[in-house]
């Protein structure tokens, strides 16, 4: 029964994914191409580049053709795995995406893990009412973090890293990492990942902390909690086993709903802290009007968002038998 429900859910979502990606590609292409100017417009200001060269480049990249023809040709190539050629990096777009996609996934995954590791125990502990001072302090911190924009947090931590030299300023690994053994390479990667993941985790922490605290507090008022206490169960078992488990559904739903904010936050943090992921690539493509790179980045962002929401729904089905019955 559960297996059939999961297969039906995954198949339905994958069928809806194709028109979603098509709509994102079409909308992004129209918006980018209708904006005034393009990559070759800036080259026109260079006196060393002749008008004949510009016309040749425009024809070579198909920019002299009508918009529907340009989009149709790009879509046909994209369906065969060819996302185009970067006008800025002079490299296939697929190669650029492949080099940066896993960096963004690592950053998003690490920040999500950090946010959960902090929010779960702290949310459960303050929900028990044992430390009102800690509850007020974390509530104030959450409000402050929610009000602070991602780029401001990233700039503050960038300044902190520059002043203390405790963290590297940009990059994935050190320049001499090829000479290191594998454990040292992973340690070097984790060191470079720590600062951007921490900034992104701080932006996610208030959402999960408030959700856990509210859900556990509500569960602690239920009759089965009173019964568990009457049976003499320890407070730790009541909090982390009987109260946290029903609250997991809301937490997973919150994680699925916050994937969009997580990705958009990752894009900003990557751009400010020079983490070479899809975010920095998207910003550079937008500023330089590298249309094919920008289209590919937006498509991958939409795909990651859809797959993340699907993963959240699958987890909900696995942990909540009521959803399976409905």
PDB file of C-alpha atoms in Angstrom:
ATOM      1  CA  UNK A   1       0.000   0.000   0.000  1.00  0.00           C
ATOM      2  CA  UNK A   2       2.749   2.454   1.004  1.00  0.00           C
ATOM      3  CA  UNK A   3       4.887   1.490  -1.977  1.00  0.00           C
ATOM      4  CA  UNK A   4       2.004   2.040  -4.408  1.00  0.00           C
ATOM      5  CA  UNK A   5       1.195   5.410  -2.843  1.00  0.00           C
ATOM      6  CA  UNK A   6       4.819   6.533  -3.122  1.00  0.00           C
ATOM      7  CA  UNK A   7       5.099   5.396  -6.748  1.00  0.00           C
ATOM      8  CA  UNK A   8       1.847   7.198  -7.619  1.00  0.00           C
ATOM      9  CA  UNK A   9       3.018  10.399  -5.903  1.00  0.00           C
ATOM     10  CA  UNK A  10       6.467  10.370  -7.549  1.00  0.00           C
ATOM     11  CA  UNK A  11       5.042   9.578 -11.007  1.00  0.00           C
ATOM     12  CA  UNK A  12       2.459  12.357 -10.714  1.00  0.00           C
ATOM     13  CA  UNK A  13       5.068  14.926  -9.648  1.00  0.00           C
ATOM     14  CA  UNK A  14       7.490  13.917 -12.397  1.00  0.00           C
ATOM     15  CA  UNK A  15       4.744  14.305 -15.011  1.00  0.00           C
ATOM     16  CA  UNK A  16       3.992  17.804 -13.704  1.00  0.00           C
ATOM     17  CA  UNK A  17       7.704  18.646 -13.722  1.00  0.00           C
ATOM     18  CA  UNK A  18       7.976  18.836 -17.516  1.00  0.00           C
ATOM     19  CA  UNK A  19       5.351  21.601 -18.067  1.00  0.00           C
ATOM     20  CA  UNK A  20       6.740  23.430 -15.027  1.00  0.00           C
ATOM     21  CA  UNK A  21      10.276  23.520 -16.462  1.00  0.00           C
ATOM     22  CA  UNK A  22       8.910  24.497 -19.869  1.00  0.00           C
ATOM     23  CA  UNK A  23       6.982  27.416 -18.334  1.00  0.00           C
ATOM     24  CA  UNK A  24      10.058  28.554 -16.382  1.00  0.00           C
ATOM     25  CA  UNK A  25      12.263  28.360 -19.491  1.00  0.00           C
ATOM     26  CA  UNK A  26       9.737  30.208 -21.658  1.00  0.00           C
ATOM     27  CA  UNK A  27       9.118  32.953 -19.090  1.00  0.00           C
ATOM     28  CA  UNK A  28      12.814  33.454 -18.357  1.00  0.00           C
ATOM     29  CA  UNK A  29      13.724  33.523 -22.047  1.00  0.00           C
ATOM     30  CA  UNK A  30      11.071  36.128 -22.872  1.00  0.00           C
ATOM     31  CA  UNK A  31      12.027  38.363 -19.943  1.00  0.00           C
ATOM     32  CA  UNK A  32      15.753  38.169 -20.679  1.00  0.00           C
ATOM     33  CA  UNK A  33      15.443  38.726 -24.414  1.00  0.00           C
ATOM     34  CA  UNK A  34      12.895  41.561 -24.082  1.00  0.00           C
ATOM     35  CA  UNK A  35      15.254  43.501 -21.787  1.00  0.00           C
ATOM     36  CA  UNK A  36      17.028  46.299 -23.693  1.00  0.00           C
ATOM     37  CA  UNK A  37      20.428  45.340 -25.097  1.00  0.00           C
ATOM     38  CA  UNK A  38      22.344  42.082 -24.897  1.00  0.00           C
ATOM     39  CA  UNK A  39      25.891  40.834 -24.464  1.00  0.00           C
ATOM     40  CA  UNK A  40      26.952  42.192 -27.880  1.00  0.00           C
ATOM     41  CA  UNK A  41      25.613  45.659 -27.044  1.00  0.00           C
ATOM     42  CA  UNK A  42      28.468  46.176 -24.595  1.00  0.00           C
ATOM     43  CA  UNK A  43      31.011  44.963 -27.168  1.00  0.00           C
ATOM     44  CA  UNK A  44      29.734  47.610 -29.551  1.00  0.00           C
ATOM     45  CA  UNK A  45      31.289  50.270 -27.326  1.00  0.00           C
ATOM     46  CA  UNK A  46      34.723  48.740 -27.874  1.00  0.00           C
ATOM     47  CA  UNK A  47      36.325  50.614 -30.822  1.00  0.00           C
ATOM     48  CA  UNK A  48      38.632  47.656 -31.527  1.00  0.00           C
ATOM     49  CA  UNK A  49      35.683  45.431 -32.487  1.00  0.00           C
ATOM     50  CA  UNK A  50      34.321  46.151 -35.947  1.00  0.00           C
ATOM     51  CA  UNK A  51      30.666  46.146 -36.941  1.00  0.00           C
ATOM     52  CA  UNK A  52      31.332  43.155 -39.229  1.00  0.00           C
ATOM     53  CA  UNK A  53      32.686  41.155 -36.284  1.00  0.00           C
ATOM     54  CA  UNK A  54      29.624  41.996 -34.204  1.00  0.00           C
ATOM     55  CA  UNK A  55      27.323  40.969 -37.034  1.00  0.00           C
ATOM     56  CA  UNK A  56      29.218  37.681 -37.398  1.00  0.00           C
ATOM     57  CA  UNK A  57      28.940  36.982 -33.649  1.00  0.00           C
ATOM     58  CA  UNK A  58      25.238  37.835 -33.668  1.00  0.00           C
ATOM     59  CA  UNK A  59      24.651  35.443 -36.556  1.00  0.00           C
ATOM     60  CA  UNK A  60      26.895  32.760 -35.036  1.00  0.00           C
ATOM     61  CA  UNK A  61      24.897  32.688 -31.783  1.00  0.00           C
ATOM     62  CA  UNK A  62      21.536  33.050 -33.523  1.00  0.00           C
ATOM     63  CA  UNK A  63      20.762  36.415 -31.922  1.00  0.00           C
ATOM     64  CA  UNK A  64      19.666  37.879 -35.275  1.00  0.00           C
ATOM     65  CA  UNK A  65      16.716  35.497 -35.539  1.00  0.00           C
ATOM     66  CA  UNK A  66      13.155  36.090 -34.249  1.00  0.00           C
ATOM     67  CA  UNK A  67      12.573  35.273 -30.568  1.00  0.00           C
ATOM     68  CA  UNK A  68      10.317  32.225 -31.188  1.00  0.00           C
ATOM     69  CA  UNK A  69      12.973  30.761 -33.514  1.00  0.00           C
ATOM     70  CA  UNK A  70      15.738  31.389 -30.948  1.00  0.00           C
ATOM     71  CA  UNK A  71      13.710  29.778 -28.174  1.00  0.00           C
ATOM     72  CA  UNK A  72      12.653  26.840 -30.319  1.00  0.00           C
ATOM     73  CA  UNK A  73      16.229  26.062 -31.351  1.00  0.00           C
ATOM     74  CA  UNK A  74      17.503  26.403 -27.775  1.00  0.00           C
ATOM     75  CA  UNK A  75      14.692  24.187 -26.488  1.00  0.00           C
ATOM     76  CA  UNK A  76      15.451  21.513 -29.087  1.00  0.00           C
ATOM     77  CA  UNK A  77      19.138  21.512 -28.155  1.00  0.00           C
ATOM     78  CA  UNK A  78      18.298  21.528 -24.430  1.00  0.00           C
ATOM     79  CA  UNK A  79      16.097  18.446 -24.875  1.00  0.00           C
ATOM     80  CA  UNK A  80      19.207  16.692 -26.238  1.00  0.00           C
ATOM     81  CA  UNK A  81      21.356  17.805 -23.282  1.00  0.00           C
ATOM     82  CA  UNK A  82      22.981  20.822 -24.965  1.00  0.00           C
ATOM     83  CA  UNK A  83      22.175  23.925 -22.897  1.00  0.00           C
ATOM     84  CA  UNK A  84      24.093  26.254 -25.204  1.00  0.00           C
ATOM     85  CA  UNK A  85      27.412  28.069 -25.123  1.00  0.00           C
ATOM     86  CA  UNK A  86      28.451  30.787 -22.690  1.00  0.00           C
ATOM     87  CA  UNK A  87      29.245  34.110 -24.342  1.00  0.00           C
ATOM     88  CA  UNK A  88      31.265  35.206 -21.301  1.00  0.00           C
ATOM     89  CA  UNK A  89      33.137  32.084 -20.185  1.00  0.00           C
ATOM     90  CA  UNK A  90      33.598  30.715 -23.743  1.00  0.00           C
ATOM     91  CA  UNK A  91      32.638  27.259 -22.507  1.00  0.00           C
ATOM     92  CA  UNK A  92      29.636  24.912 -22.817  1.00  0.00           C
ATOM     93  CA  UNK A  93      26.912  25.836 -20.329  1.00  0.00           C
ATOM     94  CA  UNK A  94      26.559  22.200 -19.230  1.00  0.00           C
ATOM     95  CA  UNK A  95      30.202  22.201 -18.131  1.00  0.00           C
ATOM     96  CA  UNK A  96      29.740  25.396 -16.112  1.00  0.00           C
ATOM     97  CA  UNK A  97      26.612  24.032 -14.424  1.00  0.00           C
ATOM     98  CA  UNK A  98      28.237  20.696 -13.631  1.00  0.00           C
ATOM     99  CA  UNK A  99      31.188  22.423 -11.946  1.00  0.00           C
ATOM    100  CA  UNK A 100      28.967  24.503  -9.658  1.00  0.00           C
ATOM    101  CA  UNK A 101      25.787  22.494  -9.079  1.00  0.00           C
ATOM    102  CA  UNK A 102      27.216  20.203  -6.397  1.00  0.00           C
ATOM    103  CA  UNK A 103      28.735  23.181  -4.569  1.00  0.00           C
ATOM    104  CA  UNK A 104      25.249  24.681  -4.206  1.00  0.00           C
ATOM    105  CA  UNK A 105      23.805  21.324  -3.091  1.00  0.00           C
ATOM    106  CA  UNK A 106      26.589  20.935  -0.519  1.00  0.00           C
ATOM    107  CA  UNK A 107      25.970  24.457   0.771  1.00  0.00           C
ATOM    108  CA  UNK A 108      22.185  24.031   1.009  1.00  0.00           C
ATOM    109  CA  UNK A 109      22.485  20.579   2.629  1.00  0.00           C
ATOM    110  CA  UNK A 110      25.096  21.655   5.178  1.00  0.00           C
ATOM    111  CA  UNK A 111      23.160  24.779   6.183  1.00  0.00           C
ATOM    112  CA  UNK A 112      19.930  22.782   6.538  1.00  0.00           C
ATOM    113  CA  UNK A 113      21.696  20.224   8.730  1.00  0.00           C
ATOM    114  CA  UNK A 114      23.199  22.972  10.927  1.00  0.00           C
ATOM    115  CA  UNK A 115      19.829  24.729  11.292  1.00  0.00           C
ATOM    116  CA  UNK A 116      18.094  21.479  12.301  1.00  0.00           C
ATOM    117  CA  UNK A 117      20.865  20.454  14.705  1.00  0.00           C
ATOM    118  CA  UNK A 118      20.468  23.770  16.522  1.00  0.00           C
ATOM    119  CA  UNK A 119      16.688  24.222  16.269  1.00  0.00           C
ATOM    120  CA  UNK A 120      15.594  20.721  17.345  1.00  0.00           C
ATOM    121  CA  UNK A 121      17.203  20.453  20.820  1.00  0.00           C
ATOM    122  CA  UNK A 122      16.794  24.163  21.614  1.00  0.00           C
ATOM    123  CA  UNK A 123      13.139  24.209  20.496  1.00  0.00           C
ATOM    124  CA  UNK A 124      12.290  21.111  22.534  1.00  0.00           C
ATOM    125  CA  UNK A 125      14.154  22.367  25.595  1.00  0.00           C
ATOM    126  CA  UNK A 126      12.546  25.834  25.738  1.00  0.00           C
ATOM    127  CA  UNK A 127       9.111  24.305  25.033  1.00  0.00           C
ATOM    128  CA  UNK A 128       9.408  22.426  28.320  1.00  0.00           C
ATOM    129  CA  UNK A 129       9.391  25.776  30.148  1.00  0.00           C
ATOM    130  CA  UNK A 130      12.505  25.018  32.194  1.00  0.00           C
ATOM    131  CA  UNK A 131      14.488  28.080  31.100  1.00  0.00           C
ATOM    132  CA  UNK A 132      12.262  31.130  30.439  1.00  0.00           C
ATOM    133  CA  UNK A 133      15.336  33.354  30.113  1.00  0.00           C
ATOM    134  CA  UNK A 134      16.678  31.169  27.299  1.00  0.00           C
ATOM    135  CA  UNK A 135      13.256  31.185  25.641  1.00  0.00           C
ATOM    136  CA  UNK A 136      13.145  35.005  25.655  1.00  0.00           C
ATOM    137  CA  UNK A 137      16.732  35.234  24.456  1.00  0.00           C
ATOM    138  CA  UNK A 138      16.241  32.832  21.540  1.00  0.00           C
ATOM    139  CA  UNK A 139      12.933  34.478  20.616  1.00  0.00           C
ATOM    140  CA  UNK A 140      14.704  37.862  20.410  1.00  0.00           C
ATOM    141  CA  UNK A 141      17.566  36.341  18.430  1.00  0.00           C
ATOM    142  CA  UNK A 142      15.089  34.740  16.016  1.00  0.00           C
ATOM    143  CA  UNK A 143      13.317  38.061  15.464  1.00  0.00           C
ATOM    144  CA  UNK A 144      16.667  39.742  14.826  1.00  0.00           C
ATOM    145  CA  UNK A 145      17.783  37.075  12.347  1.00  0.00           C
ATOM    146  CA  UNK A 146      14.449  37.182  10.530  1.00  0.00           C
ATOM    147  CA  UNK A 147      14.725  40.954  10.135  1.00  0.00           C
ATOM    148  CA  UNK A 148      18.341  40.871   8.899  1.00  0.00           C
ATOM    149  CA  UNK A 149      18.681  40.428   5.096  1.00  0.00           C
ATOM    150  CA  UNK A 150      20.876  37.577   3.865  1.00  0.00           C
ATOM    151  CA  UNK A 151      23.366  39.891   2.168  1.00  0.00           C
ATOM    152  CA  UNK A 152      23.822  41.904   5.400  1.00  0.00           C
ATOM    153  CA  UNK A 153      24.581  38.766   7.417  1.00  0.00           C
ATOM    154  CA  UNK A 154      26.962  37.599   4.708  1.00  0.00           C
ATOM    155  CA  UNK A 155      28.765  40.963   4.673  1.00  0.00           C
ATOM    156  CA  UNK A 156      29.130  40.943   8.479  1.00  0.00           C
ATOM    157  CA  UNK A 157      30.612  37.443   8.467  1.00  0.00           C
ATOM    158  CA  UNK A 158      32.852  38.374   5.537  1.00  0.00           C
ATOM    159  CA  UNK A 159      34.196  41.291   7.586  1.00  0.00           C
ATOM    160  CA  UNK A 160      34.625  38.961  10.577  1.00  0.00           C
ATOM    161  CA  UNK A 161      36.596  36.461   8.476  1.00  0.00           C
ATOM    162  CA  UNK A 162      38.786  39.211   7.010  1.00  0.00           C
ATOM    163  CA  UNK A 163      39.608  40.662  10.435  1.00  0.00           C
ATOM    164  CA  UNK A 164      40.291  37.377  12.232  1.00  0.00           C
ATOM    165  CA  UNK A 165      41.629  35.184   9.395  1.00  0.00           C
ATOM    166  CA  UNK A 166      39.752  32.292  10.998  1.00  0.00           C
ATOM    167  CA  UNK A 167      37.993  31.396   7.752  1.00  0.00           C
ATOM    168  CA  UNK A 168      39.113  31.512   4.094  1.00  0.00           C
ATOM    169  CA  UNK A 169      37.708  34.316   1.958  1.00  0.00           C
ATOM    170  CA  UNK A 170      36.061  32.482  -0.912  1.00  0.00           C
ATOM    171  CA  UNK A 171      36.726  29.353  -2.899  1.00  0.00           C
ATOM    172  CA  UNK A 172      35.978  25.687  -2.270  1.00  0.00           C
ATOM    173  CA  UNK A 173      39.466  24.436  -1.429  1.00  0.00           C
ATOM    174  CA  UNK A 174      42.943  25.877  -0.960  1.00  0.00           C
ATOM    175  CA  UNK A 175      45.163  26.338  -3.991  1.00  0.00           C
ATOM    176  CA  UNK A 176      47.551  23.601  -2.828  1.00  0.00           C
ATOM    177  CA  UNK A 177      44.810  21.094  -1.968  1.00  0.00           C
ATOM    178  CA  UNK A 178      45.974  18.709  -4.718  1.00  0.00           C
ATOM    179  CA  UNK A 179      49.057  17.947  -2.624  1.00  0.00           C
ATOM    180  CA  UNK A 180      46.968  16.946   0.414  1.00  0.00           C
ATOM    181  CA  UNK A 181      45.791  13.489   1.426  1.00  0.00           C
ATOM    182  CA  UNK A 182      42.057  12.725   1.098  1.00  0.00           C
ATOM    183  CA  UNK A 183      41.183  13.293   4.794  1.00  0.00           C
ATOM    184  CA  UNK A 184      43.004  16.632   4.700  1.00  0.00           C
ATOM    185  CA  UNK A 185      41.212  17.563   1.460  1.00  0.00           C
ATOM    186  CA  UNK A 186      37.820  16.923   3.067  1.00  0.00           C
ATOM    187  CA  UNK A 187      38.867  18.929   6.121  1.00  0.00           C
ATOM    188  CA  UNK A 188      39.970  21.773   3.842  1.00  0.00           C
ATOM    189  CA  UNK A 189      36.641  21.611   1.969  1.00  0.00           C
ATOM    190  CA  UNK A 190      34.684  21.668   5.255  1.00  0.00           C
ATOM    191  CA  UNK A 191      36.751  24.660   6.419  1.00  0.00           C
ATOM    192  CA  UNK A 192      35.877  26.609   3.263  1.00  0.00           C
ATOM    193  CA  UNK A 193      32.227  25.510   3.524  1.00  0.00           C
ATOM    194  CA  UNK A 194      31.821  26.465   7.194  1.00  0.00           C
ATOM    195  CA  UNK A 195      31.330  30.229   6.842  1.00  0.00           C
ATOM    196  CA  UNK A 196      28.749  30.303   4.005  1.00  0.00           C
ATOM    197  CA  UNK A 197      26.889  27.340   5.561  1.00  0.00           C
ATOM    198  CA  UNK A 198      26.795  29.102   8.944  1.00  0.00           C
ATOM    199  CA  UNK A 199      25.391  32.308   7.427  1.00  0.00           C
ATOM    200  CA  UNK A 200      22.706  30.406   5.555  1.00  0.00           C
ATOM    201  CA  UNK A 201      21.884  28.274   8.620  1.00  0.00           C
ATOM    202  CA  UNK A 202      21.357  31.409  10.728  1.00  0.00           C
ATOM    203  CA  UNK A 203      18.748  32.569   8.210  1.00  0.00           C
ATOM    204  CA  UNK A 204      16.957  29.196   8.445  1.00  0.00           C
ATOM    205  CA  UNK A 205      17.248  28.690  12.209  1.00  0.00           C
ATOM    206  CA  UNK A 206      14.339  30.990  13.316  1.00  0.00           C
ATOM    207  CA  UNK A 207      11.797  29.185  11.117  1.00  0.00           C
ATOM    208  CA  UNK A 208      12.612  25.720  12.442  1.00  0.00           C
ATOM    209  CA  UNK A 209      13.134  26.842  16.038  1.00  0.00           C
ATOM    210  CA  UNK A 210       9.759  28.572  16.237  1.00  0.00           C
ATOM    211  CA  UNK A 211       8.032  25.625  14.536  1.00  0.00           C
ATOM    212  CA  UNK A 212       9.551  23.060  16.923  1.00  0.00           C
ATOM    213  CA  UNK A 213       8.828  25.150  20.007  1.00  0.00           C
ATOM    214  CA  UNK A 214       5.177  25.771  19.063  1.00  0.00           C
ATOM    215  CA  UNK A 215       4.509  22.167  17.999  1.00  0.00           C
ATOM    216  CA  UNK A 216       6.097  20.603  21.090  1.00  0.00           C
ATOM    217  CA  UNK A 217       4.271  23.017  23.390  1.00  0.00           C
ATOM    218  CA  UNK A 218       0.975  22.030  21.805  1.00  0.00           C
ATOM    219  CA  UNK A 219       1.798  18.331  22.138  1.00  0.00           C
ATOM    220  CA  UNK A 220       2.677  18.756  25.835  1.00  0.00           C
ATOM    221  CA  UNK A 221      -0.942  19.749  26.559  1.00  0.00           C
ATOM    222  CA  UNK A 222      -2.357  16.511  25.090  1.00  0.00           C
ATOM    223  CA  UNK A 223      -3.854  13.755  27.261  1.00  0.00           C
ATOM    224  CA  UNK A 224      -1.325  11.097  26.185  1.00  0.00           C
ATOM    225  CA  UNK A 225       1.486  13.267  27.590  1.00  0.00           C
ATOM    226  CA  UNK A 226      -0.332  13.452  30.944  1.00  0.00           C
ATOM    227  CA  UNK A 227      -0.718   9.665  30.825  1.00  0.00           C
ATOM    228  CA  UNK A 228       2.981   9.218  30.028  1.00  0.00           C
ATOM    229  CA  UNK A 229       3.936  11.373  33.010  1.00  0.00           C
ATOM    230  CA  UNK A 230       1.541   9.432  35.231  1.00  0.00           C
ATOM    231  CA  UNK A 231       3.327   6.223  34.195  1.00  0.00           C
ATOM    232  CA  UNK A 232       6.581   7.689  35.461  1.00  0.00           C
ATOM    233  CA  UNK A 233       8.410   8.195  32.156  1.00  0.00           C
ATOM    234  CA  UNK A 234      11.409  10.471  32.278  1.00  0.00           C
ATOM    235  CA  UNK A 235      11.027  14.052  31.073  1.00  0.00           C
ATOM    236  CA  UNK A 236      13.597  13.447  28.348  1.00  0.00           C
ATOM    237  CA  UNK A 237      11.629  10.492  26.957  1.00  0.00           C
ATOM    238  CA  UNK A 238       8.410  12.517  27.067  1.00  0.00           C
ATOM    239  CA  UNK A 239       9.949  15.501  25.263  1.00  0.00           C
ATOM    240  CA  UNK A 240      12.087  13.821  22.617  1.00  0.00           C
ATOM    241  CA  UNK A 241      10.022  10.661  22.013  1.00  0.00           C
ATOM    242  CA  UNK A 242       6.355  11.386  22.668  1.00  0.00           C
ATOM    243  CA  UNK A 243       6.166  15.155  22.036  1.00  0.00           C
ATOM    244  CA  UNK A 244       8.737  15.637  19.265  1.00  0.00           C
ATOM    245  CA  UNK A 245       7.512  12.772  17.078  1.00  0.00           C
ATOM    246  CA  UNK A 246       4.029  14.262  16.379  1.00  0.00           C
ATOM    247  CA  UNK A 247       5.718  17.610  15.779  1.00  0.00           C
ATOM    248  CA  UNK A 248       7.894  16.089  13.038  1.00  0.00           C
ATOM    249  CA  UNK A 249       5.135  16.452  10.433  1.00  0.00           C
ATOM    250  CA  UNK A 250       4.999  20.218  10.812  1.00  0.00           C
ATOM    251  CA  UNK A 251       8.794  20.384  10.757  1.00  0.00           C
ATOM    252  CA  UNK A 252       9.045  18.412   7.502  1.00  0.00           C
ATOM    253  CA  UNK A 253       6.293  20.567   5.950  1.00  0.00           C
ATOM    254  CA  UNK A 254       8.196  23.651   7.070  1.00  0.00           C
ATOM    255  CA  UNK A 255      11.369  22.295   5.445  1.00  0.00           C
ATOM    256  CA  UNK A 256       9.557  21.703   2.157  1.00  0.00           C
ATOM    257  CA  UNK A 257       8.007  25.159   2.175  1.00  0.00           C
ATOM    258  CA  UNK A 258      11.305  26.863   2.990  1.00  0.00           C
ATOM    259  CA  UNK A 259      13.275  25.322   0.118  1.00  0.00           C
ATOM    260  CA  UNK A 260      12.604  28.354  -2.061  1.00  0.00           C
ATOM    261  CA  UNK A 261      13.970  30.698   0.596  1.00  0.00           C
ATOM    262  CA  UNK A 262      16.904  28.332   1.148  1.00  0.00           C
ATOM    263  CA  UNK A 263      17.876  28.402  -2.541  1.00  0.00           C
ATOM    264  CA  UNK A 264      17.403  32.149  -2.935  1.00  0.00           C
ATOM    265  CA  UNK A 265      19.408  32.707   0.262  1.00  0.00           C
ATOM    266  CA  UNK A 266      22.110  30.364  -1.040  1.00  0.00           C
ATOM    267  CA  UNK A 267      22.363  32.405  -4.247  1.00  0.00           C
ATOM    268  CA  UNK A 268      22.920  35.638  -2.278  1.00  0.00           C
ATOM    269  CA  UNK A 269      25.393  34.094   0.168  1.00  0.00           C
ATOM    270  CA  UNK A 270      27.356  32.509  -2.677  1.00  0.00           C
ATOM    271  CA  UNK A 271      27.633  35.843  -4.474  1.00  0.00           C
ATOM    272  CA  UNK A 272      28.810  37.751  -1.361  1.00  0.00           C
ATOM    273  CA  UNK A 273      31.140  35.098   0.098  1.00  0.00           C
ATOM    274  CA  UNK A 274      32.549  33.983  -3.275  1.00  0.00           C
ATOM    275  CA  UNK A 275      31.347  30.395  -2.934  1.00  0.00           C
ATOM    276  CA  UNK A 276      31.491  29.061  -6.518  1.00  0.00           C
ATOM    277  CA  UNK A 277      27.961  27.720  -6.871  1.00  0.00           C
ATOM    278  CA  UNK A 278      24.962  28.360  -9.059  1.00  0.00           C
ATOM    279  CA  UNK A 279      24.242  31.639  -7.257  1.00  0.00           C
ATOM    280  CA  UNK A 280      27.443  33.395  -8.274  1.00  0.00           C
ATOM    281  CA  UNK A 281      27.095  32.001 -11.791  1.00  0.00           C
ATOM    282  CA  UNK A 282      23.509  33.310 -12.006  1.00  0.00           C
ATOM    283  CA  UNK A 283      24.461  36.788 -10.799  1.00  0.00           C
ATOM    284  CA  UNK A 284      27.360  37.025 -13.265  1.00  0.00           C
ATOM    285  CA  UNK A 285      25.150  35.788 -16.091  1.00  0.00           C
ATOM    286  CA  UNK A 286      22.469  38.341 -15.211  1.00  0.00           C
ATOM    287  CA  UNK A 287      24.915  41.253 -15.053  1.00  0.00           C
ATOM    288  CA  UNK A 288      26.672  40.267 -18.283  1.00  0.00           C
ATOM    289  CA  UNK A 289      23.430  39.198 -20.023  1.00  0.00           C
ATOM    290  CA  UNK A 290      24.789  35.743 -20.746  1.00  0.00           C
ATOM    291  CA  UNK A 291      21.374  34.487 -21.738  1.00  0.00           C
ATOM    292  CA  UNK A 292      22.041  30.750 -22.112  1.00  0.00           C
ATOM    293  CA  UNK A 293      23.836  30.483 -18.750  1.00  0.00           C
ATOM    294  CA  UNK A 294      21.050  32.420 -17.059  1.00  0.00           C
ATOM    295  CA  UNK A 295      18.380  30.151 -18.553  1.00  0.00           C
ATOM    296  CA  UNK A 296      20.230  27.026 -17.434  1.00  0.00           C
ATOM    297  CA  UNK A 297      20.716  28.362 -13.878  1.00  0.00           C
ATOM    298  CA  UNK A 298      17.017  29.226 -13.536  1.00  0.00           C
ATOM    299  CA  UNK A 299      16.010  25.822 -14.882  1.00  0.00           C
ATOM    300  CA  UNK A 300      18.248  24.007 -12.405  1.00  0.00           C
ATOM    301  CA  UNK A 301      16.974  26.182  -9.544  1.00  0.00           C
ATOM    302  CA  UNK A 302      13.368  25.301 -10.464  1.00  0.00           C
ATOM    303  CA  UNK A 303      14.312  21.616 -10.744  1.00  0.00           C
ATOM    304  CA  UNK A 304      16.019  21.580  -7.329  1.00  0.00           C
ATOM    305  CA  UNK A 305      13.019  23.324  -5.771  1.00  0.00           C
ATOM    306  CA  UNK A 306      10.558  20.827  -7.268  1.00  0.00           C
ATOM    307  CA  UNK A 307      12.644  17.806  -6.245  1.00  0.00           C
ATOM    308  CA  UNK A 308      13.063  19.211  -2.728  1.00  0.00           C
ATOM    309  CA  UNK A 309       9.310  19.606  -2.329  1.00  0.00           C
ATOM    310  CA  UNK A 310       8.810  16.071  -3.640  1.00  0.00           C
ATOM    311  CA  UNK A 311      11.319  14.758  -1.078  1.00  0.00           C
ATOM    312  CA  UNK A 312       9.440  16.570   1.723  1.00  0.00           C
ATOM    313  CA  UNK A 313       6.126  15.024   0.624  1.00  0.00           C
ATOM    314  CA  UNK A 314       7.697  11.554   0.467  1.00  0.00           C
ATOM    315  CA  UNK A 315       9.045  11.961   4.008  1.00  0.00           C
ATOM    316  CA  UNK A 316       5.605  13.092   5.207  1.00  0.00           C
ATOM    317  CA  UNK A 317       4.043   9.958   3.741  1.00  0.00           C
ATOM    318  CA  UNK A 318       6.650   7.807   5.445  1.00  0.00           C
ATOM    319  CA  UNK A 319       6.223   9.309   8.925  1.00  0.00           C
ATOM    320  CA  UNK A 320       2.478  10.050   8.998  1.00  0.00           C
ATOM    321  CA  UNK A 321       0.117   7.064   8.514  1.00  0.00           C
ATOM    322  CA  UNK A 322      -2.896   9.424   8.373  1.00  0.00           C
ATOM    323  CA  UNK A 323      -1.674  10.824   5.025  1.00  0.00           C
ATOM    324  CA  UNK A 324      -1.304   7.309   3.619  1.00  0.00           C
ATOM    325  CA  UNK A 325      -4.887   6.464   4.563  1.00  0.00           C
ATOM    326  CA  UNK A 326      -6.211   9.696   3.008  1.00  0.00           C
TER     327      UNK A 326
END
